[in-house]
Tab-separated table of C-alpha atoms in Angstrom:
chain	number	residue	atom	x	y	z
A	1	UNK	CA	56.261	35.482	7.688
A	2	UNK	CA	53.669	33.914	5.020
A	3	UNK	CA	51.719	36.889	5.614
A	4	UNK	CA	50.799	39.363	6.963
A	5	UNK	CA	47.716	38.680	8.265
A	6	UNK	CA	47.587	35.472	10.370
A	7	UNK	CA	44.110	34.820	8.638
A	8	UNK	CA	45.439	34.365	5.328
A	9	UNK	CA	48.540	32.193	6.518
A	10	UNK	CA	46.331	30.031	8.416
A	11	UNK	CA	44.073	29.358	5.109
A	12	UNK	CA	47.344	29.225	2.481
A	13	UNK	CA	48.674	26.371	5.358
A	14	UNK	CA	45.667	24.599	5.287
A	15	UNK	CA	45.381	24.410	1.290
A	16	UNK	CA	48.912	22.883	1.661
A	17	UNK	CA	48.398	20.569	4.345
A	18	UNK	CA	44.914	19.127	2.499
A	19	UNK	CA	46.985	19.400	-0.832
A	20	UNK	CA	43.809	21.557	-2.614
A	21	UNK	CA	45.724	23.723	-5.410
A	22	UNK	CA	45.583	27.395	-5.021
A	23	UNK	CA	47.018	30.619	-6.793
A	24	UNK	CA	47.436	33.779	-4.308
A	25	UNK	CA	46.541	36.869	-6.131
A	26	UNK	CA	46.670	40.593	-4.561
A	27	UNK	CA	43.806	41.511	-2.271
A	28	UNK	CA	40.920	43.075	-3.848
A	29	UNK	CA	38.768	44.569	-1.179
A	30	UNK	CA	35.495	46.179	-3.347
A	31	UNK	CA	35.414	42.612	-4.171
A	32	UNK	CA	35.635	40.646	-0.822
A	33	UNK	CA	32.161	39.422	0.072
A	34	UNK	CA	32.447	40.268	4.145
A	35	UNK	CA	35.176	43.333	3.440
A	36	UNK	CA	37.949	41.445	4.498
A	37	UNK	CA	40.732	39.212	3.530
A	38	UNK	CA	40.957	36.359	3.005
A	39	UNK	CA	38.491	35.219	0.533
A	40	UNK	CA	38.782	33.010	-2.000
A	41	UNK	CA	36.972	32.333	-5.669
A	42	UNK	CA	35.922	28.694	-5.961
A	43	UNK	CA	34.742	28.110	-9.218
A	44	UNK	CA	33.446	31.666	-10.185
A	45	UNK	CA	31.771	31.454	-6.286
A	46	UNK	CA	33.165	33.909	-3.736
A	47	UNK	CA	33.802	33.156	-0.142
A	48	UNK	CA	34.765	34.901	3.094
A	49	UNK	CA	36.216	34.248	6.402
A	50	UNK	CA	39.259	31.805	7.023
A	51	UNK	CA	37.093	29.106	9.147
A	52	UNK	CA	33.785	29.118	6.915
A	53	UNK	CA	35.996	28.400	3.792
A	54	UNK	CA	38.229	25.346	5.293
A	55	UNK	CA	34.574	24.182	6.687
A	56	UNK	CA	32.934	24.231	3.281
A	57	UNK	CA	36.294	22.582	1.432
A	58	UNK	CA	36.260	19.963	4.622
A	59	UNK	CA	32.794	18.687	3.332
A	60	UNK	CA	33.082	19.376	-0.033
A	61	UNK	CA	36.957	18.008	-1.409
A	62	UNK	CA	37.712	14.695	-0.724
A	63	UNK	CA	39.149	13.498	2.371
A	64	UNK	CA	38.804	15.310	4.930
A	65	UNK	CA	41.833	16.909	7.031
A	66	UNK	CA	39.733	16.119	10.295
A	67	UNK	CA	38.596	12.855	9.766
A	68	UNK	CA	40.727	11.035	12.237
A	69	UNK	CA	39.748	13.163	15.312
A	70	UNK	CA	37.605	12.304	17.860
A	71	UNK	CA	35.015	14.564	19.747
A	72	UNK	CA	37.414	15.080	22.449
A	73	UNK	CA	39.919	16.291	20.176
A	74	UNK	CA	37.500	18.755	17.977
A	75	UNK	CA	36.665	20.303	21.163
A	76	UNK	CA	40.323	21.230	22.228
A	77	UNK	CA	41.055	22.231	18.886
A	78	UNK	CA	37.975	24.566	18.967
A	79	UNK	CA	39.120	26.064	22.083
A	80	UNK	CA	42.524	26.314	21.010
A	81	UNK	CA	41.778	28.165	17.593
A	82	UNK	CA	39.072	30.278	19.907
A	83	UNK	CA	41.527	30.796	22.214
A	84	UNK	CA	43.949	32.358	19.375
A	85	UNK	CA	41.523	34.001	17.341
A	86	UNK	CA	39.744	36.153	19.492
A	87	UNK	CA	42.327	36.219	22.244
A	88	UNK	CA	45.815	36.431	20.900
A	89	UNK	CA	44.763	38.234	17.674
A	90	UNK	CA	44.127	41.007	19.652
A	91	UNK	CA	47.320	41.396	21.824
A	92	UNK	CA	49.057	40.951	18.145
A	93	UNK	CA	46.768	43.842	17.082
A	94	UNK	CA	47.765	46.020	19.865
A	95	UNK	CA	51.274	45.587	19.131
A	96	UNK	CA	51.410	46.334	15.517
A	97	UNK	CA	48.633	49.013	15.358
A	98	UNK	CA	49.152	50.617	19.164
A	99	UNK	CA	52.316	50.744	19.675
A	100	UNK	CA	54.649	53.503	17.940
A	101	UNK	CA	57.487	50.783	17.536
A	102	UNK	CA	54.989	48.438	16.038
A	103	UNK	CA	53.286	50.962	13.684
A	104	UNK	CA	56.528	51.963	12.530
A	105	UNK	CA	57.398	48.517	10.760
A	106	UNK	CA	53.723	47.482	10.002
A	107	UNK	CA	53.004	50.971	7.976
A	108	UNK	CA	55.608	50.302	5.079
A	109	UNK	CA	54.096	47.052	4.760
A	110	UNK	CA	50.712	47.769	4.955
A	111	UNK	CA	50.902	50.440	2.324
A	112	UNK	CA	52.454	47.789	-0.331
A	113	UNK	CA	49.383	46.111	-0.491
A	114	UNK	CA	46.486	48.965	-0.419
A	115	UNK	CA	45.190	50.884	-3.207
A	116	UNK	CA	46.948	54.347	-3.799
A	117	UNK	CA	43.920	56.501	-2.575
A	118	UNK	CA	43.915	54.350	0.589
A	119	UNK	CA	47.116	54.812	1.652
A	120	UNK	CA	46.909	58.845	2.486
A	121	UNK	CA	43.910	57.402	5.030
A	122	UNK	CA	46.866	55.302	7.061
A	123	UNK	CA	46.357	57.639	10.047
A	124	UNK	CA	42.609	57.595	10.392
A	125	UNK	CA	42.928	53.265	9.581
A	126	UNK	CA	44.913	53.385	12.925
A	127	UNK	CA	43.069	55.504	14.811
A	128	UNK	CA	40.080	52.788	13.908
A	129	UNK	CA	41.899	49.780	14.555
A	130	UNK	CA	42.318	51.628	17.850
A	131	UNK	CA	38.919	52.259	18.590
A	132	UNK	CA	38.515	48.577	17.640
A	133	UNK	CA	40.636	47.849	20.286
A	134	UNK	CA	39.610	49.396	23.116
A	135	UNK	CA	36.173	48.238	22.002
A	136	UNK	CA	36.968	45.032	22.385
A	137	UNK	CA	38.831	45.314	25.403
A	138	UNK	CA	42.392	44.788	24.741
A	139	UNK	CA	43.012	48.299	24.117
A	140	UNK	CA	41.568	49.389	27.797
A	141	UNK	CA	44.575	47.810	29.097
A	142	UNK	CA	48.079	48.983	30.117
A	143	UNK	CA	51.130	47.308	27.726
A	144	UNK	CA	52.073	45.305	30.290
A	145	UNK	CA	48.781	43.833	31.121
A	146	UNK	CA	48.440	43.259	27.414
A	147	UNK	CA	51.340	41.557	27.042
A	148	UNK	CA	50.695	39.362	29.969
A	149	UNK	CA	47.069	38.074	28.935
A	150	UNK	CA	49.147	37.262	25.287
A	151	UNK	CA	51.385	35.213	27.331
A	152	UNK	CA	49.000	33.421	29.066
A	153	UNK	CA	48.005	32.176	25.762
A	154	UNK	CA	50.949	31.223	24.454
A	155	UNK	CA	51.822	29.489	27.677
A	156	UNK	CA	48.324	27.300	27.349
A	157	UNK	CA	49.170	26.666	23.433
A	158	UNK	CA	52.546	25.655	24.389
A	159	UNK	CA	51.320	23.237	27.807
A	160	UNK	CA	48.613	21.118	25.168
A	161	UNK	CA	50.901	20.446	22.691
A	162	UNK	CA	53.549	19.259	24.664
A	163	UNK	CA	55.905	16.558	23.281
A	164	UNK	CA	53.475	16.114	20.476
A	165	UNK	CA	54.471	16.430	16.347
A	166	UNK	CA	50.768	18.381	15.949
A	167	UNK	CA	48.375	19.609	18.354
A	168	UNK	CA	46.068	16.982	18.439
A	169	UNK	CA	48.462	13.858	18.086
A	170	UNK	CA	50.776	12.343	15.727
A	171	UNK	CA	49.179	13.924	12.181
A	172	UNK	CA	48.055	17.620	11.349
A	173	UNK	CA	44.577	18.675	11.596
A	174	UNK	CA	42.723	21.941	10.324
A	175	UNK	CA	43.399	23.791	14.164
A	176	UNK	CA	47.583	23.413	13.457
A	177	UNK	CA	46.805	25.702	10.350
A	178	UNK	CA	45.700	28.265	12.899
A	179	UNK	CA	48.382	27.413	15.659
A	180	UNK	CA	51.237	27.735	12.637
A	181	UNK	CA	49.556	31.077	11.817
A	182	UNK	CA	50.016	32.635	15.331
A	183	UNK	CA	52.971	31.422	15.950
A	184	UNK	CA	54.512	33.553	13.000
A	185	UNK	CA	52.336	35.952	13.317
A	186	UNK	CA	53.788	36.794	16.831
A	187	UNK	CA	57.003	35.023	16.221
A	188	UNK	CA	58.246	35.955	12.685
A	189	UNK	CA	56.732	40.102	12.667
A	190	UNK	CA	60.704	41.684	13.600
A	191	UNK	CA	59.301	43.621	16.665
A	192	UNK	CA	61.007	42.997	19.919
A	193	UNK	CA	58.415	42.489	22.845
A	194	UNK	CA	57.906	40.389	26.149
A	195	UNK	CA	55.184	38.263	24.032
A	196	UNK	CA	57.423	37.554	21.434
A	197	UNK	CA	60.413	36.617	23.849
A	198	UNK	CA	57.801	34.344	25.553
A	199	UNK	CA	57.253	32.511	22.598
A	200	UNK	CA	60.734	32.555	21.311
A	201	UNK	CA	61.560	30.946	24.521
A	202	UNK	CA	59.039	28.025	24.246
A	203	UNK	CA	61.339	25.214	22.418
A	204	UNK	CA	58.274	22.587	21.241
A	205	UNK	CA	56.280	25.500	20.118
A	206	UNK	CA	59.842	26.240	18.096
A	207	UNK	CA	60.270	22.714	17.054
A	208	UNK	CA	56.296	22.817	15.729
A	209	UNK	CA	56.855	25.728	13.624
A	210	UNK	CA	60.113	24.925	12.647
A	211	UNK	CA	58.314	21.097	11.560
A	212	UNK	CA	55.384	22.341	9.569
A	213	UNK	CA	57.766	25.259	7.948
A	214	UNK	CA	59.876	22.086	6.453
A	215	UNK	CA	56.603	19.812	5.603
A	216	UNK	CA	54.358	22.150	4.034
A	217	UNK	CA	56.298	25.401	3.274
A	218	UNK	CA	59.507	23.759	2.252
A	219	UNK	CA	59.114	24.709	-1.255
A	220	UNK	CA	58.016	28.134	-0.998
Protein backbone atom coordinates (compact mmCIF):
# COMPACT_ATOMS: atom_id res chain seq x y z
CA UNK A 1 0.00 0.00 0.00
CA UNK A 2 1.10 3.82 -0.68
CA UNK A 3 -0.47 4.53 2.49
CA UNK A 4 -2.18 4.11 4.87
CA UNK A 5 -4.80 6.28 4.59
CA UNK A 6 -6.59 6.12 1.20
CA UNK A 7 -6.77 10.05 1.44
CA UNK A 8 -3.23 10.59 1.21
CA UNK A 9 -2.67 7.88 -1.63
CA UNK A 10 -5.33 9.35 -3.60
CA UNK A 11 -3.54 12.99 -3.38
CA UNK A 12 0.36 11.47 -3.74
CA UNK A 13 -1.40 9.63 -7.16
CA UNK A 14 -2.76 12.63 -8.33
CA UNK A 15 0.59 14.80 -7.90
CA UNK A 16 2.05 11.97 -10.08
CA UNK A 17 -0.46 11.66 -12.62
CA UNK A 18 -0.52 15.83 -13.13
CA UNK A 19 3.39 15.58 -12.78
CA UNK A 20 3.31 18.63 -9.85
CA UNK A 21 6.61 17.83 -7.70
CA UNK A 22 6.08 16.93 -4.15
CA UNK A 23 8.22 15.81 -1.03
CA UNK A 24 6.16 13.57 1.62
CA UNK A 25 7.21 14.49 5.05
CA UNK A 26 5.78 12.79 8.43
CA UNK A 27 2.35 13.94 9.53
CA UNK A 28 2.26 16.79 11.79
CA UNK A 29 -1.17 17.02 13.27
CA UNK A 30 -0.94 20.47 15.73
CA UNK A 31 -0.15 21.74 12.39
CA UNK A 32 -2.89 20.41 9.97
CA UNK A 33 -5.34 23.23 9.29
CA UNK A 34 -8.77 20.87 9.49
CA UNK A 35 -6.92 18.18 12.08
CA UNK A 36 -6.41 15.75 9.59
CA UNK A 37 -4.13 14.34 7.04
CA UNK A 38 -3.47 15.05 4.30
CA UNK A 39 -2.49 18.57 3.98
CA UNK A 40 -0.07 20.02 2.13
CA UNK A 41 2.25 23.45 2.31
CA UNK A 42 2.11 25.31 -1.00
CA UNK A 43 4.39 27.99 -0.90
CA UNK A 44 4.48 28.74 2.93
CA UNK A 45 0.27 28.37 2.49
CA UNK A 46 -1.35 25.42 4.27
CA UNK A 47 -4.14 23.36 2.92
CA UNK A 48 -6.54 20.61 3.99
CA UNK A 49 -8.69 17.96 2.63
CA UNK A 50 -7.65 15.63 -0.39
CA UNK A 51 -10.48 17.09 -2.92
CA UNK A 52 -10.16 20.95 -1.99
CA UNK A 53 -6.33 20.71 -2.66
CA UNK A 54 -6.44 18.79 -6.25
CA UNK A 55 -9.41 21.51 -6.91
CA UNK A 56 -7.25 24.50 -6.09
CA UNK A 57 -3.94 22.89 -8.05
CA UNK A 58 -6.65 22.01 -11.03
CA UNK A 59 -7.19 25.86 -11.46
CA UNK A 60 -4.14 27.05 -10.38
CA UNK A 61 -0.99 24.71 -12.22
CA UNK A 62 -1.11 24.49 -15.68
CA UNK A 63 -3.06 22.08 -17.54
CA UNK A 64 -5.51 20.75 -16.07
CA UNK A 65 -5.91 16.82 -15.36
CA UNK A 66 -9.75 17.24 -16.20
CA UNK A 67 -9.75 19.20 -19.09
CA UNK A 68 -10.79 16.64 -21.60
CA UNK A 69 -14.02 15.53 -19.78
CA UNK A 70 -17.26 16.35 -20.58
CA UNK A 71 -20.25 17.15 -18.17
CA UNK A 72 -21.44 13.72 -18.48
CA UNK A 73 -18.27 12.38 -17.44
CA UNK A 74 -17.62 14.92 -14.30
CA UNK A 75 -20.86 13.78 -13.08
CA UNK A 76 -20.02 9.95 -12.99
CA UNK A 77 -16.78 10.67 -11.69
CA UNK A 78 -18.44 12.73 -8.86
CA UNK A 79 -20.64 9.94 -8.05
CA UNK A 80 -18.04 7.49 -8.28
CA UNK A 81 -15.50 9.32 -5.86
CA UNK A 82 -18.91 10.05 -3.64
CA UNK A 83 -19.73 6.76 -3.90
CA UNK A 84 -16.12 5.68 -2.43
CA UNK A 85 -15.59 8.33 -0.10
CA UNK A 86 -18.41 8.34 2.02
CA UNK A 87 -19.54 4.83 1.23
CA UNK A 88 -16.66 2.44 0.98
CA UNK A 89 -14.43 4.45 3.38
CA UNK A 90 -16.55 3.43 5.92
CA UNK A 91 -16.89 -0.40 5.41
CA UNK A 92 -12.82 -0.04 5.18
CA UNK A 93 -13.11 1.75 8.56
CA UNK A 94 -15.12 -0.91 10.11
CA UNK A 95 -12.74 -3.45 9.15
CA UNK A 96 -9.55 -2.03 10.35
CA UNK A 97 -10.87 -0.20 13.49
CA UNK A 98 -13.98 -2.80 14.43
CA UNK A 99 -12.87 -5.77 13.90
CA UNK A 100 -10.31 -7.56 16.40
CA UNK A 101 -8.47 -9.17 13.30
CA UNK A 102 -8.32 -5.80 11.68
CA UNK A 103 -7.19 -3.81 14.77
CA UNK A 104 -4.62 -6.26 15.32
CA UNK A 105 -2.54 -5.38 12.05
CA UNK A 106 -3.65 -1.66 11.82
CA UNK A 107 -2.36 -0.88 15.63
CA UNK A 108 1.47 -1.58 14.91
CA UNK A 109 1.11 0.60 12.06
CA UNK A 110 -0.75 3.23 13.35
CA UNK A 111 1.55 3.70 16.28
CA UNK A 112 4.71 4.23 13.79
CA UNK A 113 3.39 7.31 12.74
CA UNK A 114 1.81 9.09 16.03
CA UNK A 115 3.54 11.08 18.53
CA UNK A 116 4.81 9.07 21.66
CA UNK A 117 2.18 10.58 24.14
CA UNK A 118 -0.50 9.58 21.60
CA UNK A 119 0.13 6.25 21.32
CA UNK A 120 -0.83 5.12 25.17
CA UNK A 121 -4.47 6.80 23.96
CA UNK A 122 -4.72 3.80 21.09
CA UNK A 123 -7.64 2.29 23.04
CA UNK A 124 -9.78 5.33 23.63
CA UNK A 125 -8.78 6.42 19.47
CA UNK A 126 -10.72 3.13 18.76
CA UNK A 127 -13.33 3.33 20.90
CA UNK A 128 -13.93 6.92 18.93
CA UNK A 129 -13.50 5.74 15.58
CA UNK A 130 -16.22 3.41 16.84
CA UNK A 131 -18.56 5.81 17.97
CA UNK A 132 -17.81 7.44 14.59
CA UNK A 133 -19.05 4.55 13.13
CA UNK A 134 -22.06 3.74 14.43
CA UNK A 135 -22.74 7.46 14.08
CA UNK A 136 -22.58 7.33 10.76
CA UNK A 137 -24.30 4.25 10.28
CA UNK A 138 -21.96 1.65 9.21
CA UNK A 139 -21.23 0.62 12.60
CA UNK A 140 -25.18 -0.14 13.41
CA UNK A 141 -24.78 -2.95 11.14
CA UNK A 142 -23.98 -6.69 11.50
CA UNK A 143 -20.35 -7.78 9.65
CA UNK A 144 -22.05 -9.33 7.17
CA UNK A 145 -24.34 -6.59 6.22
CA UNK A 146 -21.27 -4.42 6.24
CA UNK A 147 -19.46 -6.33 4.11
CA UNK A 148 -22.25 -6.66 1.68
CA UNK A 149 -23.09 -2.79 1.24
CA UNK A 150 -18.87 -2.65 0.58
CA UNK A 151 -19.48 -5.06 -2.11
CA UNK A 152 -22.11 -3.44 -3.66
CA UNK A 153 -19.68 -0.75 -4.23
CA UNK A 154 -17.06 -2.42 -5.51
CA UNK A 155 -19.38 -4.30 -7.81
CA UNK A 156 -20.74 -0.66 -9.26
CA UNK A 157 -16.90 0.61 -9.48
CA UNK A 158 -16.04 -2.49 -11.22
CA UNK A 159 -19.54 -2.51 -13.82
CA UNK A 160 -18.50 1.52 -15.02
CA UNK A 161 -15.20 0.90 -15.75
CA UNK A 162 -15.58 -2.02 -17.66
CA UNK A 163 -13.13 -2.76 -20.53
CA UNK A 164 -11.87 0.73 -20.13
CA UNK A 165 -7.79 1.76 -19.42
CA UNK A 166 -9.33 4.66 -16.80
CA UNK A 167 -12.64 5.29 -15.50
CA UNK A 168 -13.76 7.81 -17.65
CA UNK A 169 -12.17 6.64 -21.08
CA UNK A 170 -8.94 6.13 -22.64
CA UNK A 171 -6.68 8.81 -20.32
CA UNK A 172 -6.63 9.32 -16.40
CA UNK A 173 -8.59 11.92 -14.77
CA UNK A 174 -8.50 13.36 -11.08
CA UNK A 175 -11.57 10.55 -9.94
CA UNK A 176 -8.89 7.41 -10.97
CA UNK A 177 -6.64 9.02 -8.17
CA UNK A 178 -9.49 8.17 -5.83
CA UNK A 179 -10.54 4.78 -7.53
CA UNK A 180 -6.52 3.70 -7.32
CA UNK A 181 -6.74 4.76 -3.64
CA UNK A 182 -9.63 2.36 -2.70
CA UNK A 183 -8.67 -0.18 -4.50
CA UNK A 184 -5.42 -0.58 -2.30
CA UNK A 185 -6.84 0.58 0.39
CA UNK A 186 -9.22 -2.51 0.45
CA UNK A 187 -7.05 -4.56 -1.77
CA UNK A 188 -3.39 -4.16 -0.60
CA UNK A 189 -4.25 -3.80 3.72
CA UNK A 190 -3.17 -7.98 4.40
CA UNK A 191 -6.59 -8.68 6.12
CA UNK A 192 -8.56 -11.52 4.74
CA UNK A 193 -12.36 -10.58 4.31
CA UNK A 194 -15.42 -11.23 1.90
CA UNK A 195 -14.85 -7.43 0.62
CA UNK A 196 -11.46 -7.95 -0.11
CA UNK A 197 -12.07 -11.42 -1.91
CA UNK A 198 -14.76 -9.49 -3.88
CA UNK A 199 -12.39 -7.21 -5.15
CA UNK A 200 -9.57 -9.58 -5.56
CA UNK A 201 -11.90 -11.43 -7.73
CA UNK A 202 -12.80 -8.49 -10.07
CA UNK A 203 -9.99 -8.95 -12.97
CA UNK A 204 -10.39 -5.19 -14.81
CA UNK A 205 -10.48 -3.62 -11.45
CA UNK A 206 -7.00 -5.87 -11.10
CA UNK A 207 -5.77 -4.94 -14.46
CA UNK A 208 -6.57 -0.95 -13.46
CA UNK A 209 -4.56 -1.09 -10.43
CA UNK A 210 -2.08 -3.22 -11.67
CA UNK A 211 -1.89 -0.31 -14.92
CA UNK A 212 -1.64 2.84 -12.89
CA UNK A 213 0.85 0.92 -10.26
CA UNK A 214 3.29 0.55 -13.53
CA UNK A 215 2.50 4.25 -15.02
CA UNK A 216 2.68 6.37 -12.12
CA UNK A 217 4.19 4.34 -9.20
CA UNK A 218 6.71 2.46 -11.24
CA UNK A 219 9.54 4.24 -9.76
CA UNK A 220 8.66 4.27 -6.26
Amino acid sequence: MPNLSPFCTKLECYLRMASIPYEVRPPNFPQAPKGKIPFVDLDGKLMGDSQLIIQYLEQTCGTPLDAWLNAEQRATGHAVRRMLEEGLYFAGMYLRWSRDDGFALLKPEIKKVLPAPLRLLMPLIRRKVKKTLHAQGIGRHSDAEIQAIGKADITAAATLLGDSPFLLGDHPSTYDATVYAFLESIGGFPLDSEMKRHLLGQANLIAYRDRIRQKFWASS
